[in-house]
Amino acid sequence: MSEPENSMRVPPKIGTIKLITAGRITGLPHVVELRYTHQDDSFYVLAGRANTDWVSNALKSESSKVHVGGLVFKVEASVASEKERKSVSEDFVRRYGRRVVKDWYADAEIALRLRQKGPPSLKGEVGGELDSKSSFGAWQSRHLKYESEVSAAFNSASEEYDFTISRNFVNTWIRSRSISLLLNYIRRSDTLLEIGCGTGAEAIKISPHVRRIFATDVAKGMIGLLRLKIKARRLENIVPIEVRASEIARVREYLPDHKVRIAYSFNGALNCEPHLIEFVRGVSSVLEEDGYLICSIRNRLCITEALSHAVALQFGRLNPRKFQPIMVSVGGRDIPSTYYAPSEFVDFFRVEFKLRKTIALPALLPPAYLNSYYVRFRHVMSILERLEPYLGGSFPLNRLGDQTLFVFQKM
């Protein structure tokens, strides 16, 4: 084995790995973050219970993967021998300390060996939204096709997407608040259209309240995961469709009477659509008269972001969104995304829509990529969450959040 290949087979020594297995019944990706040790081309992990889901999945699955430090290893799982387990326990003490091992692994029922099935593939480490390591100029110089790169980035993110979002309090708060605001407008008889559905988390939560949802996304990987969820949960009123936002008019053939009363798009999907004028025309064509488009986009200026960096004396990062487009990290890949000032975004809609409401998401909490700082001090700052419903829609805070949610009504 050559020296470069050999170095690729040895993972970087960082604190945890992500083990990705396929659900035994659903086939859905199951992601768990684990402490580990690495010996002889194998990862070793300890589990508190031998019958926990991820252990059972790993032992049955032939497609398990370990993601560590930007590398993805295909692995084969087996129960470690007593000799291996003893060696693993000793290595855990050296890596993590006797107290961690005593508190977390004293009663571990099983040790797993995850044997590497060859050299890894490269995948950028999944980080925060603004953790991009490349500049727009460098990206532009590669002459890449934007739509293909966006699709590839979200395909790359799809397996770990739900895991990443669910572990971020601010992200889950934004999702819950967005859904709550949408529910104020819908009727049980409605058919909805979602633009940028991702893995379908929002559609699944909204589906009990409506007749049907046509959920669209540009990424094949996201749509594939939504189909698996629909099958596993026997959801009959969600229809996944792979289509770009700017081509949303193509879904008319699937819609009852070729129209819906409400379309929605959350979490900045439209920031990655370079043809917004075409999108506006397309979504207008599928909306009923007086129908609503409820959408949220990443804002060009976030006051809590500026304040957070000021408190940390990071004055050079007070407004990292100043120059557009901005590079963002999605699924370990860097892609350009265009953040908008609220007035700038509204201008795209003036001919076809009236603006009915503008709400900051959030107004007082920091952006999701600063989640770890907020969670650390949440015990003294949670009052901000209670104030959000009262201040998030008030000027000028409603124009200064990480994201801005707009309620447009078709004229």
Short mmCIF file of C-alpha atoms in Angstrom, two decimals:
data_model
loop_
_atom_site.label_atom_id
_atom_site.label_comp_id
_atom_site.label_asym_id
_atom_site.label_seq_id
_atom_site.Cartn_x
_atom_site.Cartn_y
_atom_site.Cartn_z
CA MET A 1 0.00 0.00 0.00
CA SER A 2 1.42 3.41 -0.95
CA GLU A 3 2.12 5.99 1.72
CA PRO A 4 -0.65 8.43 0.61
CA GLU A 5 -3.22 5.59 0.52
CA ASN A 6 -2.09 4.32 3.91
CA SER A 7 -2.44 7.80 5.44
CA MET A 8 -5.97 8.01 4.03
CA ARG A 9 -6.91 4.78 5.81
CA VAL A 10 -5.98 6.21 9.21
CA PRO A 11 -8.69 8.64 10.42
CA PRO A 12 -7.78 11.92 12.11
CA LYS A 13 -7.75 11.74 15.89
CA ILE A 14 -10.78 13.76 16.88
CA GLY A 15 -13.22 13.24 19.74
CA THR A 16 -16.14 11.50 18.03
CA ILE A 17 -17.30 9.77 14.89
CA LYS A 18 -20.72 9.70 13.24
CA LEU A 19 -21.95 6.19 12.57
CA ILE A 20 -24.55 6.11 9.78
CA THR A 21 -26.63 2.98 9.49
CA ALA A 22 -29.75 2.05 7.55
CA GLY A 23 -32.89 1.39 9.57
CA ARG A 24 -33.67 -2.33 9.65
CA ILE A 25 -37.34 -1.77 8.75
CA THR A 26 -37.54 1.70 7.20
CA GLY A 27 -34.22 1.86 5.36
CA LEU A 28 -33.90 5.46 6.59
CA PRO A 29 -30.45 6.69 7.63
CA HIS A 30 -29.86 6.52 11.38
CA VAL A 31 -27.05 8.79 12.60
CA VAL A 32 -25.43 8.57 16.01
CA GLU A 33 -22.37 10.40 17.34
CA LEU A 34 -20.01 8.15 19.28
CA ARG A 35 -16.72 8.20 21.14
CA TYR A 36 -14.34 5.71 19.60
CA THR A 37 -10.88 4.25 19.37
CA HIS A 38 -9.11 3.12 16.20
CA GLN A 39 -6.96 0.01 15.97
CA ASP A 40 -5.75 -2.03 12.99
CA ASP A 41 -8.03 -0.53 10.31
CA SER A 42 -11.07 -0.76 12.58
CA PHE A 43 -13.11 1.64 14.68
CA TYR A 44 -14.24 0.37 18.07
CA VAL A 45 -17.22 1.78 19.98
CA LEU A 46 -19.02 0.93 23.22
CA ALA A 47 -22.79 0.77 23.71
CA GLY A 48 -24.76 0.87 26.95
CA ARG A 49 -27.37 -1.61 25.66
CA ALA A 50 -26.73 -4.44 23.22
CA ASN A 51 -30.21 -4.11 21.67
CA THR A 52 -30.18 -0.36 21.05
CA ASP A 53 -31.31 0.60 17.53
CA TRP A 54 -27.97 1.75 16.16
CA VAL A 55 -26.24 -1.44 17.35
CA SER A 56 -28.91 -3.67 15.77
CA ASN A 57 -28.84 -1.61 12.57
CA ALA A 58 -25.05 -1.78 12.31
CA LEU A 59 -24.93 -5.54 12.83
CA LYS A 60 -27.55 -6.12 10.16
CA SER A 61 -26.71 -3.41 7.62
CA GLU A 62 -24.26 -3.96 4.77
CA SER A 63 -24.06 -0.24 4.02
CA SER A 64 -22.93 1.28 7.34
CA LYS A 65 -20.58 4.25 7.17
CA VAL A 66 -18.35 6.19 9.54
CA HIS A 67 -17.95 9.93 8.96
CA VAL A 68 -14.93 11.42 10.68
CA GLY A 69 -12.95 14.57 9.96
CA GLY A 70 -14.08 14.99 6.36
CA LEU A 71 -13.60 11.29 5.48
CA VAL A 72 -16.29 8.65 4.98
CA PHE A 73 -15.40 4.99 5.57
CA LYS A 74 -17.62 2.08 4.55
CA VAL A 75 -17.54 -0.32 7.48
CA GLU A 76 -18.65 -3.80 8.45
CA ALA A 77 -19.86 -4.26 12.03
CA SER A 78 -19.26 -7.23 14.30
CA VAL A 79 -19.24 -7.87 18.04
CA ALA A 80 -15.76 -7.33 19.45
CA SER A 81 -14.06 -10.23 21.25
CA GLU A 82 -13.39 -10.08 24.98
CA LYS A 83 -9.71 -9.44 24.24
CA GLU A 84 -10.60 -6.58 21.90
CA ARG A 85 -13.09 -5.16 24.40
CA LYS A 86 -10.46 -5.05 27.14
CA SER A 87 -8.06 -3.24 24.82
CA VAL A 88 -10.82 -0.81 23.78
CA SER A 89 -11.70 0.00 27.41
CA GLU A 90 -8.04 0.75 28.18
CA ASP A 91 -7.79 2.93 25.08
CA PHE A 92 -10.98 4.80 26.06
CA VAL A 93 -9.40 5.63 29.44
CA ARG A 94 -6.31 7.00 27.68
CA ARG A 95 -8.36 9.04 25.17
CA TYR A 96 -11.22 10.34 27.30
CA GLY A 97 -10.16 9.92 30.91
CA ARG A 98 -11.12 7.52 33.67
CA ARG A 99 -14.05 9.67 34.86
CA VAL A 100 -15.77 9.74 31.45
CA VAL A 101 -15.37 5.99 31.10
CA LYS A 102 -16.73 5.39 34.59
CA ASP A 103 -19.72 7.73 34.09
CA TRP A 104 -20.65 6.59 30.59
CA TYR A 105 -19.29 3.12 29.92
CA ALA A 106 -18.95 1.27 33.25
CA ASP A 107 -22.08 -0.78 32.42
CA ALA A 108 -21.60 -0.98 28.65
CA GLU A 109 -23.10 -4.24 27.44
CA ILE A 110 -21.31 -4.51 24.13
CA ALA A 111 -18.29 -3.35 22.14
CA LEU A 112 -18.57 -3.16 18.37
CA ARG A 113 -15.80 -3.50 15.84
CA LEU A 114 -16.38 -1.43 12.70
CA ARG A 115 -13.91 -2.78 10.17
CA GLN A 116 -12.97 -0.49 7.29
CA LYS A 117 -13.90 -1.96 3.91
CA GLY A 118 -11.29 -0.02 1.97
CA PRO A 119 -9.95 3.52 1.65
CA PRO A 120 -12.38 6.36 2.48
CA SER A 121 -14.10 8.81 0.21
CA LEU A 122 -13.64 12.50 0.78
CA LYS A 123 -16.47 14.57 2.22
CA GLY A 124 -16.08 17.98 3.80
CA GLU A 125 -16.80 18.11 7.50
CA VAL A 126 -20.38 19.19 8.14
CA GLY A 127 -20.11 22.50 9.94
CA GLY A 128 -22.09 25.65 10.57
CA GLU A 129 -23.78 27.57 7.82
CA LEU A 130 -21.07 30.24 7.62
CA ASP A 131 -18.17 27.81 8.10
CA SER A 132 -17.28 27.95 4.41
CA LYS A 133 -13.56 27.66 3.70
CA SER A 134 -13.60 29.09 0.17
CA SER A 135 -14.33 32.52 -1.29
CA PHE A 136 -16.90 33.33 -3.94
CA GLY A 137 -14.11 34.42 -6.27
CA ALA A 138 -12.35 31.06 -5.91
CA TRP A 139 -15.62 29.21 -6.47
CA GLN A 140 -16.42 31.34 -9.53
CA SER A 141 -13.00 30.69 -11.06
CA ARG A 142 -13.84 26.96 -11.27
CA HIS A 143 -16.69 27.72 -13.75
CA LEU A 144 -19.10 25.34 -12.06
CA LYS A 145 -22.78 25.09 -12.94
CA TYR A 146 -24.63 26.64 -10.02
CA GLU A 147 -27.81 24.55 -10.13
CA SER A 148 -25.82 21.31 -10.25
CA GLU A 149 -23.62 22.38 -7.33
CA VAL A 150 -26.62 23.31 -5.18
CA SER A 151 -28.27 19.98 -5.91
CA ALA A 152 -25.02 18.10 -5.17
CA ALA A 153 -24.56 19.98 -1.87
CA PHE A 154 -28.04 19.15 -0.61
CA ASN A 155 -27.68 15.56 -1.83
CA SER A 156 -24.49 15.37 0.24
CA ALA A 157 -26.32 16.83 3.25
CA SER A 158 -29.37 14.58 3.00
CA GLU A 159 -28.24 11.60 5.12
CA GLU A 160 -27.20 13.73 8.09
CA TYR A 161 -29.67 16.58 7.57
CA ASP A 162 -32.30 15.57 10.15
CA PHE A 163 -29.59 14.69 12.67
CA THR A 164 -27.88 18.07 12.23
CA ILE A 165 -31.09 20.11 12.48
CA SER A 166 -32.48 18.17 15.46
CA ARG A 167 -29.34 18.80 17.51
CA ASN A 168 -29.54 22.56 17.01
CA PHE A 169 -31.98 24.29 19.37
CA VAL A 170 -32.22 27.50 17.33
CA ASN A 171 -32.93 25.57 14.13
CA THR A 172 -35.67 23.53 15.78
CA TRP A 173 -37.14 26.71 17.28
CA ILE A 174 -37.23 28.36 13.84
CA ARG A 175 -38.88 25.28 12.33
CA SER A 176 -41.54 25.15 15.06
CA ARG A 177 -42.26 28.88 14.81
CA SER A 178 -42.53 28.75 11.01
CA ILE A 179 -45.00 25.86 11.11
CA SER A 180 -47.04 27.58 13.82
CA LEU A 181 -47.33 30.74 11.71
CA LEU A 182 -48.36 28.74 8.63
CA LEU A 183 -51.07 26.88 10.55
CA ASN A 184 -52.80 30.21 11.19
CA TYR A 185 -53.62 30.42 7.46
CA ILE A 186 -54.51 26.89 6.42
CA ARG A 187 -57.82 25.01 6.28
CA ARG A 188 -58.27 21.28 6.64
CA SER A 189 -59.58 21.12 3.05
CA ASP A 190 -56.45 22.78 1.61
CA THR A 191 -53.93 21.29 -0.77
CA LEU A 192 -50.55 22.92 -0.13
CA LEU A 193 -47.43 23.33 -2.24
CA GLU A 194 -44.02 23.29 -0.54
CA ILE A 195 -40.90 24.67 -2.24
CA GLY A 196 -37.63 23.30 -0.86
CA CYS A 197 -39.06 20.48 1.26
CA GLY A 198 -35.70 18.90 2.18
CA THR A 199 -36.29 15.56 3.90
CA GLY A 200 -39.93 16.46 4.51
CA ALA A 201 -39.77 17.34 8.21
CA GLU A 202 -42.13 20.31 7.85
CA ALA A 203 -44.50 18.55 5.45
CA ILE A 204 -44.85 15.59 7.82
CA LYS A 205 -45.76 17.87 10.73
CA ILE A 206 -48.22 19.90 8.66
CA SER A 207 -49.84 16.96 6.83
CA PRO A 208 -52.37 16.03 9.58
CA HIS A 209 -53.89 19.51 9.25
CA VAL A 210 -54.54 19.53 5.48
CA ARG A 211 -55.92 17.40 2.67
CA ARG A 212 -52.66 17.04 0.72
CA ILE A 213 -49.15 18.50 0.31
CA PHE A 214 -47.13 18.51 -2.89
CA ALA A 215 -43.56 18.70 -1.57
CA THR A 216 -40.86 19.78 -4.03
CA ASP A 217 -37.08 19.97 -3.86
CA VAL A 218 -34.14 20.29 -6.25
CA ALA A 219 -32.11 17.54 -4.56
CA LYS A 220 -32.72 13.91 -5.52
CA GLY A 221 -31.28 12.74 -2.19
CA MET A 222 -33.75 14.81 -0.18
CA ILE A 223 -36.71 13.60 -2.25
CA GLY A 224 -35.50 10.01 -1.89
CA LEU A 225 -35.45 10.26 1.89
CA LEU A 226 -38.92 11.80 1.94
CA ARG A 227 -40.22 8.87 -0.13
CA LEU A 228 -38.75 6.45 2.42
CA LYS A 229 -40.44 8.36 5.26
CA ILE A 230 -43.77 8.33 3.42
CA LYS A 231 -43.53 4.57 2.96
CA ALA A 232 -42.38 3.89 6.54
CA ARG A 233 -45.13 6.04 8.10
CA ARG A 234 -47.82 5.22 5.54
CA LEU A 235 -48.42 8.87 4.76
CA GLU A 236 -50.86 9.03 1.89
CA ASN A 237 -51.31 12.79 1.60
CA ILE A 238 -47.72 13.89 0.80
CA VAL A 239 -46.59 13.80 -2.84
CA PRO A 240 -42.82 14.35 -3.39
CA ILE A 241 -41.71 15.97 -6.67
CA GLU A 242 -38.15 16.73 -7.78
CA VAL A 243 -38.18 20.18 -9.37
CA ARG A 244 -36.33 23.50 -9.10
CA ALA A 245 -38.06 26.49 -7.53
CA SER A 246 -37.77 28.52 -10.75
CA GLU A 247 -39.62 25.73 -12.60
CA ILE A 248 -42.38 25.36 -10.01
CA ALA A 249 -45.06 25.98 -12.66
CA ARG A 250 -44.36 22.43 -13.88
CA VAL A 251 -46.26 21.01 -10.90
CA ARG A 252 -49.57 22.43 -12.18
CA GLU A 253 -50.33 19.16 -13.98
CA TYR A 254 -50.31 17.34 -10.62
CA LEU A 255 -52.56 19.81 -8.76
CA PRO A 256 -56.33 19.56 -8.38
CA ASP A 257 -57.76 22.21 -10.73
CA HIS A 258 -54.08 23.12 -11.41
CA LYS A 259 -54.15 25.50 -8.42
CA VAL A 260 -53.50 25.65 -4.67
CA ARG A 261 -54.58 28.24 -2.13
CA ILE A 262 -51.29 28.27 -0.19
CA ALA A 263 -47.65 27.71 -1.13
CA TYR A 264 -44.82 27.87 1.37
CA SER A 265 -41.02 27.74 1.50
CA PHE A 266 -39.02 27.72 4.73
CA ASN A 267 -35.43 27.89 5.93
CA GLY A 268 -33.91 29.89 3.10
CA ALA A 269 -34.51 27.55 0.16
CA LEU A 270 -35.11 30.62 -2.02
CA ASN A 271 -31.69 32.05 -1.11
CA CYS A 272 -30.28 29.32 -3.37
CA GLU A 273 -32.58 30.08 -6.31
CA PRO A 274 -30.77 32.39 -8.77
CA HIS A 275 -33.86 32.95 -10.93
CA LEU A 276 -36.29 34.55 -8.49
CA ILE A 277 -38.26 36.42 -11.16
CA GLU A 278 -39.08 33.11 -12.85
CA PHE A 279 -40.02 31.65 -9.48
CA VAL A 280 -42.41 34.51 -8.72
CA ARG A 281 -44.15 34.08 -12.08
CA GLY A 282 -44.31 30.33 -11.63
CA VAL A 283 -45.70 30.32 -8.11
CA SER A 284 -48.22 33.00 -9.05
CA SER A 285 -49.46 30.76 -11.86
CA VAL A 286 -50.23 27.89 -9.45
CA LEU A 287 -51.89 30.01 -6.74
CA GLU A 288 -55.58 30.76 -6.62
CA GLU A 289 -56.72 34.39 -6.66
CA ASP A 290 -56.10 35.86 -3.19
CA GLY A 291 -53.96 32.80 -2.39
CA TYR A 292 -50.96 33.04 -0.07
CA LEU A 293 -47.24 32.49 -0.43
CA ILE A 294 -45.59 32.17 3.00
CA CYS A 295 -41.81 32.02 2.75
CA SER A 296 -38.68 32.73 4.74
CA ILE A 297 -35.21 33.74 3.55
CA ARG A 298 -31.83 34.45 5.12
CA ASN A 299 -31.49 38.15 5.92
CA ARG A 300 -28.62 40.40 4.82
CA LEU A 301 -28.26 41.95 8.27
CA CYS A 302 -28.84 40.15 11.58
CA ILE A 303 -28.69 42.34 14.67
CA THR A 304 -28.23 39.48 17.15
CA GLU A 305 -25.34 38.17 15.05
CA ALA A 306 -23.63 41.56 15.25
CA LEU A 307 -24.26 41.82 19.00
CA SER A 308 -23.00 38.28 19.63
CA HIS A 309 -19.72 38.93 17.84
CA ALA A 310 -19.35 42.32 19.54
CA VAL A 311 -19.69 40.71 22.98
CA ALA A 312 -17.02 38.19 21.95
CA LEU A 313 -14.81 41.10 20.75
CA GLN A 314 -14.89 39.68 17.23
CA PHE A 315 -15.32 43.05 15.59
CA GLY A 316 -14.24 41.78 12.18
CA ARG A 317 -17.31 39.52 12.09
CA LEU A 318 -20.01 42.03 13.03
CA ASN A 319 -21.63 41.66 9.61
CA PRO A 320 -20.28 38.63 7.74
CA ARG A 321 -23.23 38.97 5.33
CA LYS A 322 -22.24 42.39 4.02
CA PHE A 323 -21.00 41.22 0.61
CA GLN A 324 -23.27 39.05 -1.53
CA PRO A 325 -23.42 36.33 -2.64
CA ILE A 326 -22.02 34.68 0.46
CA MET A 327 -20.40 31.24 0.61
CA VAL A 328 -22.21 28.76 2.86
CA SER A 329 -21.36 25.21 3.89
CA VAL A 330 -23.99 22.58 3.05
CA GLY A 331 -23.25 18.89 3.52
CA GLY A 332 -19.55 19.61 3.67
CA ARG A 333 -19.60 21.46 0.32
CA ASP A 334 -19.27 25.20 -0.20
CA ILE A 335 -21.86 26.90 -2.42
CA PRO A 336 -22.84 30.54 -3.01
CA SER A 337 -26.09 31.77 -1.53
CA THR A 338 -27.65 35.21 -1.86
CA TYR A 339 -29.00 36.80 1.32
CA TYR A 340 -31.48 39.66 0.90
CA ALA A 341 -32.52 42.74 2.80
CA PRO A 342 -36.30 42.43 3.34
CA SER A 343 -37.11 45.38 1.08
CA GLU A 344 -34.85 43.95 -1.63
CA PHE A 345 -36.62 40.60 -1.52
CA VAL A 346 -40.10 42.17 -1.53
CA ASP A 347 -39.26 44.05 -4.74
CA PHE A 348 -39.28 40.76 -6.67
CA PHE A 349 -42.94 40.23 -5.72
CA ARG A 350 -44.50 43.70 -6.12
CA VAL A 351 -46.10 43.10 -9.52
CA GLU A 352 -47.88 39.86 -8.55
CA PHE A 353 -48.32 40.03 -4.75
CA LYS A 354 -49.21 42.24 -1.80
CA LEU A 355 -47.06 42.00 1.32
CA ARG A 356 -49.32 41.22 4.30
CA LYS A 357 -46.86 40.48 7.10
CA THR A 358 -43.13 40.49 7.92
CA ILE A 359 -41.78 38.51 10.88
CA ALA A 360 -38.22 37.99 12.09
CA LEU A 361 -37.07 34.38 12.59
CA PRO A 362 -35.85 34.94 15.18
CA ALA A 363 -35.72 38.57 16.28
CA LEU A 364 -33.98 38.08 19.64
CA LEU A 365 -32.22 34.69 19.43
CA PRO A 366 -28.87 34.43 17.62
CA PRO A 367 -28.44 32.70 14.26
CA ALA A 368 -28.45 28.91 14.27
CA TYR A 369 -24.70 28.68 13.66
CA LEU A 370 -24.18 30.37 17.05
CA ASN A 371 -26.45 27.83 18.74
CA SER A 372 -23.76 26.44 21.06
CA TYR A 373 -23.22 29.87 22.63
CA TYR A 374 -26.93 30.43 23.16
CA VAL A 375 -27.50 26.99 24.68
CA ARG A 376 -24.62 27.59 27.10
CA PHE A 377 -26.38 30.66 28.52
CA ARG A 378 -29.99 29.67 27.87
CA HIS A 379 -30.73 29.34 31.58
CA VAL A 380 -30.48 33.13 31.87
CA MET A 381 -31.62 34.06 28.34
CA SER A 382 -34.70 31.88 27.80
CA ILE A 383 -36.95 34.88 28.44
CA LEU A 384 -36.05 35.92 24.88
CA GLU A 385 -37.98 32.93 23.57
CA ARG A 386 -41.11 34.09 25.41
CA LEU A 387 -40.74 37.60 24.00
CA GLU A 388 -40.32 36.45 20.38
CA PRO A 389 -44.06 36.12 19.56
CA TYR A 390 -44.63 39.69 20.73
CA LEU A 391 -41.59 41.42 19.22
CA GLY A 392 -40.77 39.30 16.17
CA GLY A 393 -43.40 41.02 14.05
CA SER A 394 -42.71 44.57 15.28
CA PHE A 395 -40.72 47.17 13.36
CA PRO A 396 -37.73 47.43 13.18
CA LEU A 397 -36.90 44.04 14.74
CA ASN A 398 -38.98 42.21 12.14
CA ARG A 399 -36.42 43.27 9.53
CA LEU A 400 -33.27 42.44 11.50
CA GLY A 401 -33.51 38.70 12.26
CA ASP A 402 -31.37 35.84 11.02
CA GLN A 403 -34.25 34.97 8.70
CA THR A 404 -37.31 36.94 7.64
CA LEU A 405 -40.69 35.31 7.09
CA PHE A 406 -43.02 37.00 4.61
CA VAL A 407 -46.74 36.53 4.09
CA PHE A 408 -47.59 37.49 0.50
CA GLN A 409 -51.08 37.47 -0.98
CA LYS A 410 -51.67 37.16 -4.70
CA MET A 411 -53.34 40.18 -6.24
#
